[in-house]
Amino acid sequence: MVFAVSDPPACAQALADEPVQPWQYDRSRAPVAVKVLVAGGFGVGKTTFVSSVSEIAPLRTEAVMTQASAPTDDLSGTPDKSTTTVAMDFGRVTLADDLVLYVYGTPGQKRFWFMWDDLVRGAIGGIVLADTRRLRDCFPALDYFESCGLPYAVAVNHFEGSDAYEPEDVREALAIPPHVPVLIMDARRRDTVVESLATLVGHALDATPEP
């Protein structure tokens, strides 16, 4: 659907279900669009993270879990989980008038890791989601971003019933370098997801050399 630049009210009415940003009817204010990844272990909350923050209907590629995956998919931390991401999650969020993030959630199971090489292309940085009950599950994502040289931040998704830890405790447990941000957040709460993404973007800007 195309709208005239001079007709923002019509644009706003037609997109009533989606927040209208200034750049959507003023091409002179077109924002910078950047890509970020959200990675982590199985059932850590990547789909929830993307869904919580996306200002459009998020794209999900979820499949129903069957008994065939029981030997490889550990549900001890998420016993109510019945679906799993098999390709990616995708959402969009406007952080400022001049900055839009395209957020891609990676699949968590090892058998789908081959997707990461495609999803990482063009990304400025990544969020590594961690669950303190299963910290070892985030090591593959940490190793992957380190090997790619991709700036990243660690976001600890605090689940109900899990012990609360300080960011520095998590940093020490995971041997995260001092310059990498570590945050405690809740993937169900949009404000903490936005804070995590804003922190990542700031870190990526600091870590990326001037052209």
Coordinates of C-alpha atoms in Angstrom, one line a residue:
M1 CA 0.0 0.0 0.0
V2 CA 1.4 3.4 -1.0
F3 CA 0.5 6.7 0.6
A4 CA 1.1 10.3 -0.6
V5 CA 3.7 12.1 1.3
S6 CA 1.3 15.0 1.8
D7 CA -1.4 12.9 3.3
P8 CA -0.3 11.6 6.8
P9 CA -3.8 11.5 8.3
A10 CA -4.9 8.9 5.6
C11 CA -1.7 6.9 6.3
A12 CA -2.4 6.9 10.0
Q13 CA -6.0 5.8 9.6
A14 CA -5.1 2.9 7.2
L15 CA -2.4 1.7 9.6
A16 CA -4.5 2.0 12.7
D17 CA -3.3 -1.4 14.0
E18 CA 0.4 -0.4 13.6
P19 CA 2.2 2.6 15.1
V20 CA 2.9 5.2 12.4
Q21 CA 6.4 6.5 12.4
P22 CA 7.4 9.9 10.9
W23 CA 9.5 8.3 8.2
Q24 CA 6.5 6.4 6.9
Y25 CA 5.0 9.5 5.4
D26 CA 8.1 11.7 5.2
R27 CA 10.8 10.2 3.0
S28 CA 13.3 12.9 3.9
R29 CA 13.3 11.4 7.4
A30 CA 13.9 7.8 6.3
P31 CA 15.6 6.0 9.2
V32 CA 18.7 3.8 9.2
A33 CA 17.6 0.1 9.3
V34 CA 19.9 -2.3 11.0
K35 CA 19.8 -6.1 11.6
V36 CA 20.3 -7.7 15.0
L37 CA 20.2 -11.4 16.1
V38 CA 18.8 -13.0 19.2
A39 CA 20.5 -16.3 20.0
G40 CA 20.7 -18.7 22.9
G41 CA 19.8 -22.2 24.0
F42 CA 16.6 -24.2 23.5
G43 CA 13.6 -22.7 25.3
V44 CA 15.4 -19.7 26.6
G45 CA 12.8 -17.2 25.4
K46 CA 13.9 -16.0 22.0
T47 CA 10.5 -16.2 20.4
T48 CA 9.0 -14.4 23.4
F49 CA 11.7 -11.7 23.2
V50 CA 11.0 -11.0 19.5
S51 CA 7.2 -11.1 20.0
S52 CA 7.3 -8.8 23.0
V53 CA 9.1 -6.0 21.2
S54 CA 7.9 -6.2 17.6
E55 CA 5.6 -3.4 16.4
I56 CA 4.4 -5.6 13.5
A57 CA 2.9 -9.1 13.7
P58 CA 6.0 -11.2 14.3
L59 CA 7.0 -13.9 11.8
R60 CA 7.4 -17.2 13.6
T61 CA 8.5 -20.6 12.2
E62 CA 7.3 -22.8 15.0
A63 CA 6.6 -26.5 14.7
V64 CA 4.8 -28.8 17.2
M65 CA 7.2 -30.9 19.3
T66 CA 6.8 -34.7 19.1
Q67 CA 8.1 -37.7 20.9
A68 CA 10.9 -37.9 18.3
S69 CA 12.7 -35.0 19.8
A70 CA 12.4 -36.2 23.4
P71 CA 16.0 -37.6 23.5
T72 CA 17.6 -34.3 22.4
D73 CA 15.3 -31.5 23.6
D74 CA 15.6 -31.0 27.3
L75 CA 12.3 -29.7 28.7
S76 CA 13.3 -29.8 32.4
G77 CA 13.4 -26.0 32.5
T78 CA 10.3 -25.4 30.3
P79 CA 8.0 -28.3 30.9
D80 CA 5.0 -26.5 29.3
K81 CA 6.8 -25.9 26.0
S82 CA 5.0 -27.6 23.1
T83 CA 6.4 -25.9 20.0
T84 CA 9.9 -25.0 18.8
T85 CA 11.4 -22.6 16.3
V86 CA 12.8 -24.5 13.3
A87 CA 14.1 -21.6 11.1
M88 CA 13.8 -18.1 12.7
D89 CA 11.6 -15.5 14.4
F90 CA 11.4 -12.0 12.9
G91 CA 10.1 -8.7 14.2
R92 CA 10.7 -4.9 13.7
V93 CA 11.0 -2.2 16.3
T94 CA 11.6 1.5 15.9
L95 CA 14.1 2.7 18.6
A96 CA 14.1 6.3 17.4
D97 CA 12.9 8.5 14.5
D98 CA 16.1 7.6 12.7
L99 CA 16.7 4.0 13.7
V100 CA 14.7 0.9 13.0
L101 CA 15.8 -2.6 14.1
Y102 CA 15.1 -5.8 12.3
V103 CA 15.2 -8.4 14.9
Y104 CA 15.9 -12.1 14.0
G105 CA 15.6 -14.9 16.5
T106 CA 17.7 -17.9 15.8
P107 CA 16.7 -21.6 16.3
G108 CA 18.1 -23.0 19.5
Q109 CA 18.6 -26.7 18.8
K110 CA 21.9 -28.0 17.4
R111 CA 20.2 -29.6 14.4
F112 CA 19.1 -26.2 13.2
W113 CA 22.4 -24.3 13.8
F114 CA 23.2 -24.3 10.1
M115 CA 20.6 -21.5 9.8
W116 CA 22.9 -19.2 11.9
D117 CA 25.3 -18.7 9.0
D118 CA 22.6 -17.2 6.8
L119 CA 20.9 -15.2 9.6
V120 CA 24.2 -13.5 10.7
R121 CA 24.9 -11.9 7.3
G122 CA 24.5 -8.1 7.6
A123 CA 23.9 -8.1 11.3
I124 CA 25.5 -5.4 13.4
G125 CA 25.3 -7.3 16.6
G126 CA 23.6 -10.0 18.6
I127 CA 21.8 -10.6 21.9
V128 CA 22.7 -13.8 23.7
L129 CA 19.8 -14.9 25.9
A130 CA 20.8 -16.9 29.0
D131 CA 18.8 -18.9 31.6
T132 CA 20.7 -19.1 34.9
R133 CA 19.3 -22.6 35.4
R134 CA 21.0 -23.7 32.2
L135 CA 23.9 -21.4 31.7
R136 CA 25.8 -24.0 29.7
D137 CA 23.2 -23.8 26.9
C138 CA 24.3 -20.3 25.9
F139 CA 28.0 -21.2 25.3
P140 CA 27.4 -22.1 21.6
A141 CA 25.9 -18.7 20.9
L142 CA 28.8 -17.0 22.8
D143 CA 31.4 -19.0 20.9
Y144 CA 29.7 -18.3 17.6
F145 CA 29.5 -14.5 18.0
E146 CA 33.1 -14.5 19.3
S147 CA 34.3 -16.5 16.3
C148 CA 32.4 -14.1 13.9
G149 CA 33.8 -11.0 15.6
L150 CA 30.2 -9.8 16.0
P151 CA 29.5 -7.4 18.9
Y152 CA 27.1 -8.9 21.4
A153 CA 25.4 -8.4 24.7
V154 CA 24.3 -11.0 27.2
A155 CA 20.7 -10.7 28.4
V156 CA 19.7 -13.0 31.3
N157 CA 16.0 -13.9 30.9
H158 CA 14.8 -14.2 34.5
F159 CA 12.2 -17.0 34.8
E160 CA 9.7 -17.3 37.6
G161 CA 11.1 -19.6 40.3
S162 CA 14.7 -19.2 39.3
D163 CA 17.3 -17.7 41.6
A164 CA 18.1 -14.0 41.0
Y165 CA 21.7 -13.1 40.3
E166 CA 23.6 -9.9 39.8
P167 CA 25.0 -9.2 36.3
E168 CA 28.6 -9.4 37.6
D169 CA 27.8 -12.9 38.9
V170 CA 26.7 -14.0 35.5
R171 CA 29.7 -12.3 33.9
E172 CA 32.0 -14.3 36.1
A173 CA 30.2 -17.6 35.6
L174 CA 30.3 -17.2 31.8
A175 CA 33.8 -15.6 31.6
I176 CA 32.3 -12.6 29.7
P177 CA 34.9 -9.9 28.9
P178 CA 34.5 -6.6 30.8
H179 CA 33.6 -4.6 27.8
V180 CA 30.6 -6.8 26.9
P181 CA 27.3 -5.6 28.5
V182 CA 25.4 -8.1 30.7
L183 CA 21.8 -7.3 31.7
I184 CA 19.0 -8.9 33.7
M185 CA 15.7 -8.7 31.9
D186 CA 12.3 -10.4 31.3
A187 CA 11.6 -11.4 27.7
R188 CA 7.8 -10.9 28.4
R189 CA 8.3 -7.3 29.3
R190 CA 8.6 -4.9 26.3
D191 CA 10.5 -2.2 28.3
T192 CA 13.3 -4.6 29.3
V193 CA 13.6 -6.0 25.8
V194 CA 13.9 -2.5 24.4
E195 CA 16.5 -1.7 27.0
S196 CA 18.5 -4.8 25.9
L197 CA 18.3 -3.9 22.3
A198 CA 19.3 -0.2 22.9
T199 CA 22.3 -1.4 25.0
L200 CA 23.3 -3.8 22.2
V201 CA 23.2 -1.0 19.5
G202 CA 25.2 1.3 21.7
H203 CA 27.8 -1.4 22.3
A204 CA 27.9 -2.3 18.6
L205 CA 28.6 1.4 17.7
D206 CA 31.4 1.6 20.3
A207 CA 32.9 -1.7 19.0
T208 CA 32.7 -0.9 15.3
P209 CA 35.6 1.2 14.0
E210 CA 34.8 4.4 12.1
P211 CA 34.9 3.9 8.3

